[in-house]
Short mmCIF file of C-alpha atoms and ligand atoms in Angstrom, two decimals:
data_model
loop_
_atom_site.label_atom_id
_atom_site.label_comp_id
_atom_site.label_asym_id
_atom_site.label_seq_id
_atom_site.Cartn_x
_atom_site.Cartn_y
_atom_site.Cartn_z
CA UNK A 841 53.66 24.23 -37.74
CA UNK A 842 50.35 22.18 -37.70
CA UNK A 843 48.88 20.63 -34.64
CA UNK A 844 49.69 17.19 -35.90
CA UNK A 845 53.15 18.34 -36.75
CA UNK A 846 53.67 20.01 -33.36
CA UNK A 847 52.27 16.78 -31.64
CA UNK A 848 55.14 14.82 -33.65
CA UNK A 849 57.91 17.23 -32.93
CA UNK A 850 57.25 17.77 -29.27
CA UNK A 851 55.80 14.52 -27.82
CA UNK A 852 58.02 11.30 -27.66
CA UNK A 853 56.99 8.91 -30.42
CA UNK A 854 55.93 5.60 -29.60
CA UNK A 855 54.20 4.37 -32.77
CA UNK A 856 55.29 5.45 -36.19
CA UNK A 857 51.47 5.77 -37.37
CA UNK A 858 49.74 7.27 -34.16
CA UNK A 859 45.87 7.86 -34.41
CA UNK A 860 46.57 11.59 -34.21
CA UNK A 861 42.93 12.41 -33.56
CA UNK A 862 42.96 15.76 -31.97
CA UNK A 863 40.29 15.58 -28.73
CA UNK A 864 39.24 18.45 -27.22
CA UNK A 865 36.37 17.21 -24.78
CA UNK A 866 35.10 13.85 -23.80
CA UNK A 867 31.58 13.38 -22.13
CA UNK A 868 29.64 10.22 -21.04
CA UNK A 869 30.40 7.72 -23.77
CA UNK A 870 32.05 10.56 -26.58
CA UNK A 871 34.93 12.08 -27.54
CA UNK A 872 34.74 15.07 -29.29
CA UNK A 873 37.89 16.09 -31.72
CA UNK A 874 38.61 19.58 -32.74
CA UNK A 875 35.75 19.86 -35.56
CA UNK A 876 33.27 18.90 -32.89
CA UNK A 877 32.69 15.44 -34.31
CA UNK A 878 30.99 12.94 -31.90
CA UNK A 879 32.63 9.81 -31.42
CA UNK A 880 31.26 6.62 -29.69
CA UNK A 881 34.08 5.66 -27.64
CA UNK A 882 34.36 1.70 -27.30
CA UNK A 883 37.51 1.57 -25.43
CA UNK A 884 36.75 3.91 -22.81
CA UNK A 885 40.86 4.96 -22.70
CA UNK A 886 41.27 1.09 -22.47
CA UNK A 887 39.23 -0.10 -19.57
CA UNK A 888 39.38 3.08 -17.69
CA UNK A 889 36.48 5.32 -17.99
CA UNK A 890 33.70 2.96 -16.64
CA UNK A 891 31.79 5.73 -15.63
CA UNK A 892 31.92 7.62 -18.68
CA UNK A 893 34.23 10.76 -19.37
CA UNK A 894 34.11 13.66 -16.66
CA UNK A 895 31.28 11.89 -14.81
CA UNK A 896 29.72 15.25 -12.99
CA UNK A 897 30.25 13.64 -9.49
CA UNK A 898 33.86 12.35 -10.47
CA UNK A 899 34.59 15.89 -11.70
CA UNK A 900 33.11 17.98 -8.59
CA UNK A 901 35.02 15.44 -6.31
CA UNK A 902 38.36 17.03 -7.88
CA UNK A 903 37.18 20.41 -7.74
CA UNK A 904 36.36 20.05 -4.02
CA UNK A 905 39.56 18.25 -3.44
CA UNK A 906 41.94 20.77 -5.26
CA UNK A 907 40.32 23.52 -2.98
CA UNK A 908 41.38 22.04 0.11
CA UNK A 909 45.03 20.31 -0.65
CA UNK A 910 46.84 18.98 -3.41
CA UNK A 911 50.50 17.22 -2.71
CA UNK A 912 51.19 17.89 0.84
CA UNK A 913 53.91 15.02 1.66
CA UNK A 914 55.32 11.54 0.45
CA UNK A 915 53.37 8.55 1.02
CA UNK A 916 52.51 7.42 3.94
CA UNK A 917 53.48 9.62 6.59
CA UNK A 918 50.68 12.20 7.07
CA UNK A 919 46.58 11.09 7.54
CA UNK A 920 45.03 12.40 4.21
CA UNK A 921 41.30 11.72 4.11
CA UNK A 922 40.80 10.98 0.72
CA UNK A 923 43.49 7.96 0.85
CA UNK A 924 41.99 6.88 3.94
CA UNK A 925 38.25 6.88 2.68
CA UNK A 926 39.11 5.40 -0.65
CA UNK A 927 41.29 2.60 0.81
CA UNK A 928 38.51 1.64 3.35
CA UNK A 929 35.81 1.79 0.51
CA UNK A 930 37.91 -0.48 -1.54
CA UNK A 931 38.83 -2.87 1.29
CA UNK A 932 35.29 -3.03 2.28
CA UNK A 933 34.33 -4.21 -1.19
CA UNK A 934 37.06 -7.32 -1.43
CA UNK A 935 37.20 -10.37 0.74
CA UNK A 936 38.31 -9.86 4.71
CA UNK A 937 41.76 -11.16 3.80
CA UNK A 938 42.27 -7.70 1.85
CA UNK A 939 42.91 -5.18 4.51
CA UNK A 940 45.62 -2.85 3.54
CA UNK A 941 45.92 -0.64 0.42
CA UNK A 942 49.19 0.60 -0.96
CA UNK A 943 48.37 3.33 -3.65
CA UNK A 944 50.59 3.94 -6.55
CA UNK A 945 50.45 6.23 -9.88
CA UNK A 946 49.74 3.36 -12.26
CA UNK A 947 49.28 0.03 -12.77
CA UNK A 948 52.75 -1.22 -13.84
CA UNK A 949 53.83 0.57 -10.45
CA UNK A 950 51.27 -1.56 -8.55
CA UNK A 951 53.26 -4.60 -10.08
CA UNK A 952 56.15 -3.42 -9.24
CA UNK A 953 55.55 -3.15 -5.49
CA UNK A 954 53.66 -6.53 -5.70
CA UNK A 955 56.84 -7.90 -7.41
CA UNK A 956 58.95 -6.53 -4.25
CA UNK A 957 56.75 -7.72 -1.52
CA UNK A 958 56.47 -11.21 -2.78
CA UNK A 959 60.39 -11.37 -2.79
CA UNK A 960 60.75 -9.92 0.71
CA UNK A 961 57.96 -11.95 2.07
CA UNK A 962 59.28 -15.13 0.87
CA UNK A 963 62.92 -14.55 -0.11
CA UNK A 964 62.25 -17.31 -2.80
CA UNK A 965 64.22 -16.72 -6.32
CA UNK A 966 61.37 -17.31 -8.88
CA UNK A 967 58.33 -15.79 -10.31
CA UNK A 968 55.79 -17.49 -12.80
CA UNK A 969 53.97 -15.53 -15.43
CA UNK A 970 52.10 -16.23 -18.43
CA UNK A 971 52.48 -16.10 -22.08
CA UNK A 972 51.02 -13.16 -23.70
CA UNK A 973 50.13 -11.69 -20.27
CA UNK A 974 50.58 -7.56 -19.60
CA UNK A 975 51.36 -5.84 -16.59
CA UNK A 976 53.14 -2.80 -17.73
CA UNK A 977 56.24 -1.66 -19.37
CA UNK A 978 58.36 -0.46 -16.47
CA UNK A 979 61.31 -2.77 -15.86
CA UNK A 980 60.24 -5.51 -13.55
CA UNK A 981 56.85 -5.49 -15.30
CA UNK A 982 58.34 -5.69 -18.29
CA UNK A 983 60.30 -8.87 -17.37
CA UNK A 984 57.05 -10.77 -16.49
CA UNK A 985 54.94 -9.26 -19.58
CA UNK A 986 54.62 -12.65 -21.56
CA UNK A 987 56.05 -11.69 -25.12
CA UNK A 988 59.81 -11.76 -25.95
CA UNK A 989 58.85 -9.54 -28.70
CA UNK A 990 59.05 -6.47 -26.37
CA UNK A 991 60.99 -8.10 -23.63
CA UNK A 992 64.12 -9.03 -25.60
CA UNK A 993 65.22 -5.43 -26.84
CA UNK A 994 65.52 -4.55 -23.03
CA UNK A 995 67.55 -6.93 -21.63
CA UNK A 996 69.13 -7.81 -19.17
CA UNK A 997 65.50 -8.18 -17.20
CA UNK A 998 64.71 -9.33 -13.84
CA UNK A 999 66.41 -12.93 -13.45
CA UNK A 1000 64.18 -16.09 -12.55
CA UNK A 1001 60.95 -15.32 -14.28
CA UNK A 1002 59.33 -18.11 -16.08
CA UNK A 1003 56.86 -18.10 -18.64
CA UNK A 1004 53.82 -20.63 -19.46
CA UNK A 1005 51.19 -21.43 -21.39
CA UNK A 1006 48.16 -19.85 -19.53
CA UNK A 1007 45.62 -22.65 -18.11
CA UNK A 1008 48.34 -25.04 -18.94
CA UNK A 1009 49.15 -28.48 -16.66
CA UNK A 1010 52.99 -27.26 -17.41
CA UNK A 1011 52.13 -23.87 -15.45
CA UNK A 1012 50.63 -25.76 -12.84
CA UNK A 1013 53.71 -28.15 -12.56
CA UNK A 1014 56.20 -25.19 -12.32
CA UNK A 1015 54.63 -24.06 -9.10
CA UNK A 1016 57.01 -25.34 -6.55
CA UNK A 1017 59.20 -24.44 -3.42
CA UNK A 1018 61.45 -21.98 -5.07
CA UNK A 1019 58.80 -19.80 -6.43
CA UNK A 1020 58.11 -16.60 -4.59
CA UNK A 1021 54.80 -15.71 -6.27
CA UNK A 1022 52.65 -16.48 -9.60
CA UNK A 1023 51.28 -13.44 -11.26
CA UNK A 1024 48.65 -13.33 -13.54
CA UNK A 1025 45.53 -11.50 -14.98
CA UNK A 1026 42.35 -12.44 -14.51
CA UNK A 1027 41.48 -12.73 -17.76
CA UNK A 1028 44.15 -12.24 -19.92
CA UNK A 1029 43.32 -8.75 -21.92
CA UNK A 1030 46.22 -7.74 -24.27
CA UNK A 1031 46.17 -11.55 -25.55
CA UNK A 1032 42.74 -10.88 -26.87
CA UNK A 1033 40.47 -11.51 -24.15
CA UNK A 1034 41.13 -15.17 -23.21
CA UNK A 1035 39.82 -16.20 -19.87
CA UNK A 1036 40.77 -19.28 -17.47
CA UNK A 1037 38.90 -22.39 -16.67
CA UNK A 1038 37.60 -22.30 -13.31
CA UNK A 1039 39.07 -25.49 -12.63
CA UNK A 1040 42.42 -24.45 -13.65
CA UNK A 1041 42.12 -21.39 -11.43
CA UNK A 1042 41.04 -23.26 -8.34
CA UNK A 1043 44.21 -25.73 -8.95
CA UNK A 1044 46.53 -22.64 -9.39
CA UNK A 1045 45.53 -21.94 -6.35
CA UNK A 1046 45.72 -24.90 -4.66
CA UNK A 1047 49.23 -25.20 -6.03
CA UNK A 1048 50.07 -22.17 -4.46
CA UNK A 1049 48.82 -23.29 -1.45
CA UNK A 1050 50.44 -26.39 -1.27
CA UNK A 1051 54.04 -24.85 -2.20
CA UNK A 1052 53.86 -21.29 0.15
CA UNK A 1053 53.61 -19.17 -3.00
CA UNK A 1054 52.04 -16.03 -3.21
CA UNK A 1055 49.14 -15.63 -5.98
CA UNK A 1056 49.13 -12.37 -7.41
CA UNK A 1057 46.16 -11.36 -9.80
CA UNK A 1058 46.20 -8.52 -11.95
CA UNK A 1059 42.59 -6.76 -11.82
CA UNK A 1060 43.82 -3.77 -13.63
CA UNK A 1061 41.58 -4.27 -16.50
CA UNK A 1062 38.65 -6.72 -14.97
CA UNK A 1063 38.35 -4.57 -11.67
CA UNK A 1064 35.28 -1.98 -11.01
CA UNK A 1065 32.90 -4.04 -12.91
CA UNK A 1066 34.40 -4.44 -16.08
CA UNK A 1067 33.40 -8.44 -16.46
CA UNK A 1068 30.11 -8.01 -14.45
CA UNK A 1069 30.92 -8.46 -11.23
CA UNK A 1070 33.05 -5.61 -9.20
CA UNK A 1071 36.41 -8.22 -9.26
CA UNK A 1072 37.28 -10.63 -12.16
CA UNK A 1073 38.38 -13.44 -9.89
CA UNK A 1074 34.95 -13.56 -7.84
CA UNK A 1075 33.90 -15.14 -10.90
CA UNK A 1076 36.17 -18.16 -9.87
CA UNK A 1077 35.55 -19.14 -6.72
CA UNK A 1078 39.15 -18.42 -5.45
CA UNK A 1079 40.76 -15.26 -3.23
CA UNK A 1080 44.46 -14.25 -4.39
CA UNK A 1081 46.81 -13.23 -1.83
CA UNK A 1082 47.38 -9.87 -3.62
CA UNK A 1083 45.63 -7.97 -6.22
CA UNK A 1084 46.61 -5.21 -8.56
CA UNK A 1085 44.38 -2.32 -9.66
CA UNK A 1086 44.86 0.37 -12.10
CA UNK A 1087 42.69 1.89 -15.02
CA UNK A 1088 39.33 2.72 -13.46
CA UNK A 1089 40.68 2.90 -10.06
CA UNK A 1090 40.94 6.68 -10.34
CA UNK A 1091 37.89 7.35 -12.28
CA UNK A 1092 39.94 9.25 -14.90
CA UNK A 1093 42.59 10.08 -13.01
CA UNK A 1094 46.15 8.15 -12.74
CA UNK A 1095 46.33 5.66 -10.02
CA UNK A 1096 47.01 2.22 -9.45
CA UNK A 1097 47.24 0.15 -5.69
CA UNK A 1098 48.08 -3.07 -4.31
CA UNK A 1099 45.97 -4.52 -2.30
CA UNK A 1100 46.79 -7.41 0.41
CA UNK A 1101 46.57 -8.62 3.75
CA UNK A 1102 48.10 -6.48 6.90
CA UNK A 1103 50.52 -9.27 7.60
CA UNK A 1104 52.32 -9.02 4.01
CA UNK A 1105 51.78 -5.54 3.63
CA UNK A 1106 53.94 -4.87 7.01
CA UNK A 1107 57.03 -6.11 5.20
CA UNK A 1108 57.44 -2.95 3.68
CA UNK A 1109 57.78 -1.30 7.07
CA UNK A 1110 60.77 -2.98 8.67
CA UNK A 1111 64.37 -4.42 7.57
CA UNK A 1112 64.37 -1.91 5.68
CA UNK A 1113 61.83 0.96 7.29
CA UNK A 1114 60.56 2.47 3.97
CA UNK A 1115 60.53 -0.61 2.17
CA UNK A 1116 58.38 0.89 -0.61
CA UNK A 1117 58.51 4.57 -1.26
CA UNK A 1118 56.56 6.68 -3.75
CA UNK A 1119 56.13 10.78 -4.11
CA UNK A 1120 52.45 11.14 -5.48
CA UNK A 1121 51.07 7.59 -5.20
CA UNK A 1122 47.97 7.95 -3.37
CA UNK A 1123 47.49 11.50 -4.82
CA UNK A 1124 44.55 12.97 -2.72
CA UNK A 1125 43.14 14.81 -5.73
CA UNK A 1126 43.14 11.11 -7.76
CA UNK A 1127 41.78 9.38 -4.16
CA UNK A 1128 38.96 11.98 -4.08
CA UNK A 1129 38.43 11.13 -7.99
CA UNK A 1130 38.22 7.37 -7.61
CA UNK A 1131 36.09 7.25 -4.54
CA UNK A 1132 33.52 9.37 -6.23
CA UNK A 1133 33.84 7.42 -9.77
CA UNK A 1134 33.30 3.93 -6.94
CA UNK A 1135 30.32 5.67 -5.54
CA UNK A 1136 28.66 6.14 -9.12
CA UNK A 1137 29.54 2.72 -10.01
CA UNK A 1138 27.55 1.32 -7.01
CA UNK A 1139 24.71 3.46 -7.19
CA UNK A 1140 24.01 3.12 -10.84
CA UNK A 1141 24.31 -0.60 -10.61
CA UNK A 1142 26.89 -0.31 -13.80
CA UNK A 1143 28.56 -3.95 -13.05
CA UNK A 1144 24.98 -5.47 -12.92
CA UNK A 1145 23.90 -4.09 -16.08
CA UNK A 1146 27.25 -5.47 -17.87
CA UNK A 1147 25.85 -8.89 -18.88
CA UNK A 1148 22.99 -7.32 -20.64
CA UNK A 1149 25.00 -5.11 -22.83
CA UNK A 1150 27.66 -7.84 -23.39
CA UNK A 1151 24.48 -10.15 -24.71
CA UNK A 1152 23.31 -7.44 -27.09
CA UNK A 1153 26.77 -6.83 -28.71
CA UNK A 1154 26.80 -10.60 -29.07
CA UNK A 1155 23.58 -10.53 -30.75
CA UNK A 1156 24.30 -7.87 -32.95
CA UNK A 1157 27.80 -8.33 -34.00
CA UNK A 1158 27.12 -11.14 -36.72
CA UNK A 1159 28.89 -11.25 -39.89
CA UNK A 1160 30.79 -13.80 -41.84
CA UNK A 1161 33.93 -11.94 -41.78
CA UNK A 1162 33.67 -12.00 -37.97
CA UNK A 1163 36.03 -15.37 -36.90
CA UNK A 1164 34.79 -15.16 -33.03
CA UNK A 1165 33.45 -12.56 -30.69
CA UNK A 1166 35.10 -13.34 -27.36
CA UNK A 1167 33.83 -11.67 -24.19
CA UNK A 1168 33.91 -11.29 -20.48
CA UNK A 1169 31.44 -8.67 -19.68
CA UNK A 1170 32.53 -5.60 -21.70
CA UNK A 1171 35.90 -6.95 -22.21
CA UNK A 1172 35.39 -7.96 -25.47
CA UNK A 1173 37.40 -8.88 -28.45
CA UNK A 1174 36.04 -9.39 -32.24
CA UNK A 1175 37.78 -11.38 -33.85
CA UNK A 1176 39.05 -10.57 -38.08
CA UNK A 1177 40.93 -12.80 -40.10
CA UNK A 1178 44.07 -10.52 -40.19
CA UNK A 1179 45.71 -7.09 -38.91
CA UNK A 1180 45.10 -5.59 -42.24
CA UNK A 1181 41.30 -6.15 -41.57
CA UNK A 1182 41.20 -4.74 -38.03
CA UNK A 1183 43.20 -1.71 -39.45
CA UNK A 1184 40.84 -1.09 -42.12
CA UNK A 1185 37.73 -1.10 -39.97
CA UNK A 1186 39.17 0.64 -37.12
CA UNK A 1187 40.08 3.62 -39.84
CA UNK A 1188 36.74 3.42 -41.70
CA UNK A 1189 34.86 3.00 -38.34
CA UNK A 1190 36.55 6.06 -36.86
CA UNK A 1191 35.64 7.96 -39.81
CA UNK A 1192 31.89 7.01 -39.21
CA UNK A 1193 32.22 7.94 -35.48
CA UNK A 1194 33.21 4.84 -33.70
CA UNK A 1195 36.29 4.97 -31.83
CA UNK A 1196 38.20 1.69 -31.20
CA UNK A 1197 41.57 -0.25 -31.06
CA UNK A 1198 43.52 -3.42 -31.54
CA UNK A 1199 45.13 -5.45 -28.98
CA UNK A 1200 48.70 -5.60 -28.00
CA UNK A 1201 49.42 -9.43 -28.43
CA UNK A 1202 46.33 -10.04 -30.66
CA UNK A 1203 46.27 -7.41 -33.66
CA UNK A 1204 43.95 -9.61 -35.55
CA UNK A 1205 41.09 -8.35 -32.86
CA UNK A 1206 39.06 -5.23 -32.48
CA UNK A 1207 38.93 -4.07 -28.71
CA UNK A 1208 35.72 -3.50 -27.43
CA UNK A 1209 35.85 -2.19 -23.51
CA UNK A 1210 33.46 0.79 -23.67
CA UNK A 1211 32.61 2.98 -20.58
CA UNK A 1212 30.16 0.90 -18.48
CA UNK A 1213 27.57 3.43 -18.73
CA UNK A 1214 27.23 3.04 -22.64
CA UNK A 1215 23.39 2.86 -23.83
CA UNK A 1216 21.73 0.51 -25.71
CA UNK A 1217 21.44 3.11 -28.66
CA UNK A 1218 25.22 3.63 -28.68
CA UNK A 1219 25.72 -0.20 -28.55
CA UNK A 1220 23.03 -0.15 -31.56
CA UNK A 1221 24.89 2.58 -33.73
CA UNK A 1222 28.42 1.45 -33.06
CA UNK A 1223 27.81 -1.98 -33.96
CA UNK A 1224 25.96 -0.96 -37.15
CA UNK A 1225 28.82 0.94 -38.02
CA UNK A 1226 31.29 -1.71 -37.39
CA UNK A 1227 29.01 -4.37 -39.52
CA UNK A 1228 29.17 -1.72 -42.41
CA UNK A 1229 32.80 -1.54 -42.15
CA UNK A 1230 33.41 -5.38 -41.84
CA UNK A 1231 31.21 -5.70 -44.79
CA UNK A 1232 33.00 -3.17 -47.10
CA UNK A 1233 36.53 -5.65 -46.40
CA UNK A 1234 35.52 -8.25 -49.41
N1 PLP O 353 48.15 -4.81 -16.11
C1 PLP O 353 47.19 -4.94 -17.02
C2 PLP O 353 46.38 -6.01 -17.20
C3 PLP O 353 47.18 -3.62 -18.12
O1 PLP O 353 45.95 -3.78 -19.08
C4 PLP O 353 47.80 -2.92 -18.08
C5 PLP O 353 47.77 -1.29 -18.87
O2 PLP O 353 47.06 -1.79 -19.62
C6 PLP O 353 48.79 -2.67 -16.82
C7 PLP O 353 48.88 -3.63 -16.22
C8 PLP O 353 49.84 -1.49 -16.82
O3 PLP O 353 48.97 0.02 -15.95
P1 PLP O 353 49.52 1.16 -16.32
O4 PLP O 353 49.75 1.49 -18.15
O5 PLP O 353 49.21 2.31 -15.70
O6 PLP O 353 51.10 1.23 -15.80
#
C-alpha cells in the first residue's frame, strides 16, 4: 500500500475526495510536501497559524514546558503556571468584564461550555443562532449550526434552538424573555465572509440587555488579530457577555476557551459542584504555546499590519471572472461563478504551489486566511498564480 492508500485505509475518511497532500514540514508561510515542493499557505490551517507555522518562540515554549511537566491533573484542581499566565494575559487584552477563562481542547467544546453556562445562568429554554453559522461539530454545536443539510442527519438535536437570518430584523424581534442566549459569529466565516452592520449588532446588544439574554460571540476565527484588531467585536462598539476562542489561540496546538465574567463563570462551581469538566482542557504545553504565540502577535504587531495586506489582496485580485472579493482583514472570500470553477482553480493553484480551500456554506468561494505573517512578495506570488488559474477557466 502506498502512503495515500494507507491514509485512506487507516484514518477515518470524512470526504470522498480528500486533498491528501502529504505534508512533511511547515515553516512560516509555507507548507512542504514529501517531494520537498513548497506551497504558499493561503489558509493557515483554517485561521489557526496566525504567527506562521512553527514560529521559533512557540516551538521553544513547547520544548521548555515539555521538560517541566505534561498532563498532571484534570482541569481546575492544581495550579499550573502556564494556564494561569495565559489566562491572565488573555483577560488583560479584553474589556474588564472578561475576568475568567475556561480552557477547552477545541472550539466546539468552548461552544458546548457556553451553551451549558447560559442555560444554567438563565434557566431559560431557547437559544437563537443564525442561518449559515458554524460553531463546531459536537452535538450541541451542531444543534446551533445554521445549516439543515448538516444538522438533519443527526437528529434529535438540542431542543429550543431557533435560527434566523444574520443581520435581519426578524432575528432582533426573536429576542425575548424565553431566550437564554444569542450565539453568533462576529463575522460569519463559513458563510463566505459575511460581516454584520454595526447598527444591527448594537441593536442586538440592546435587545439582549432589555430581555436579560446573554450575548455569546464566537471569535474562534476572528480572534487574535485576524480582522485587523485583536478581537473582531472591538470594531462594532459592543461588548458581548461571553466569547468563544479557539483556532489561533493555541499557536498551532489544540485549544479552545470560553471567556466571561467571574459572576457568570461561578455558576460552574456550585449546584452541581464541578459543573463543567475536562481532562485535557488547558493542557500546559498548549497554554505555553498559546502564550508564546500571543506575545509574538503583539511584538511583531501583526494585527496592525493586516489592513495593508488585505488592501494588497484587493488591488491584485482583479479579474472579470471574479464575482466579488469580500473581506474582514485577512479573512477573505474570492467569489467565483460556481463550485466547479472553485475546484478547478484550487486544483491548478495547488499544482503551481498555492494551497487554499473553499467554505462550508459558500462552495463558490475561495478561502483566503493566511498566516498574518504573510509577506508582500508571497501575496503577490499567490495572487499571480490564482489569477493565472482563474484566467484558465474560460
Ligand atoms: N466556531 C467557528 C467560527 C469555527 O470556524 C470553528 C471551526 O472551524 C469552530 C467554532 C469549531 O472549532 P473546532 O473545530 O476547534 O471544534
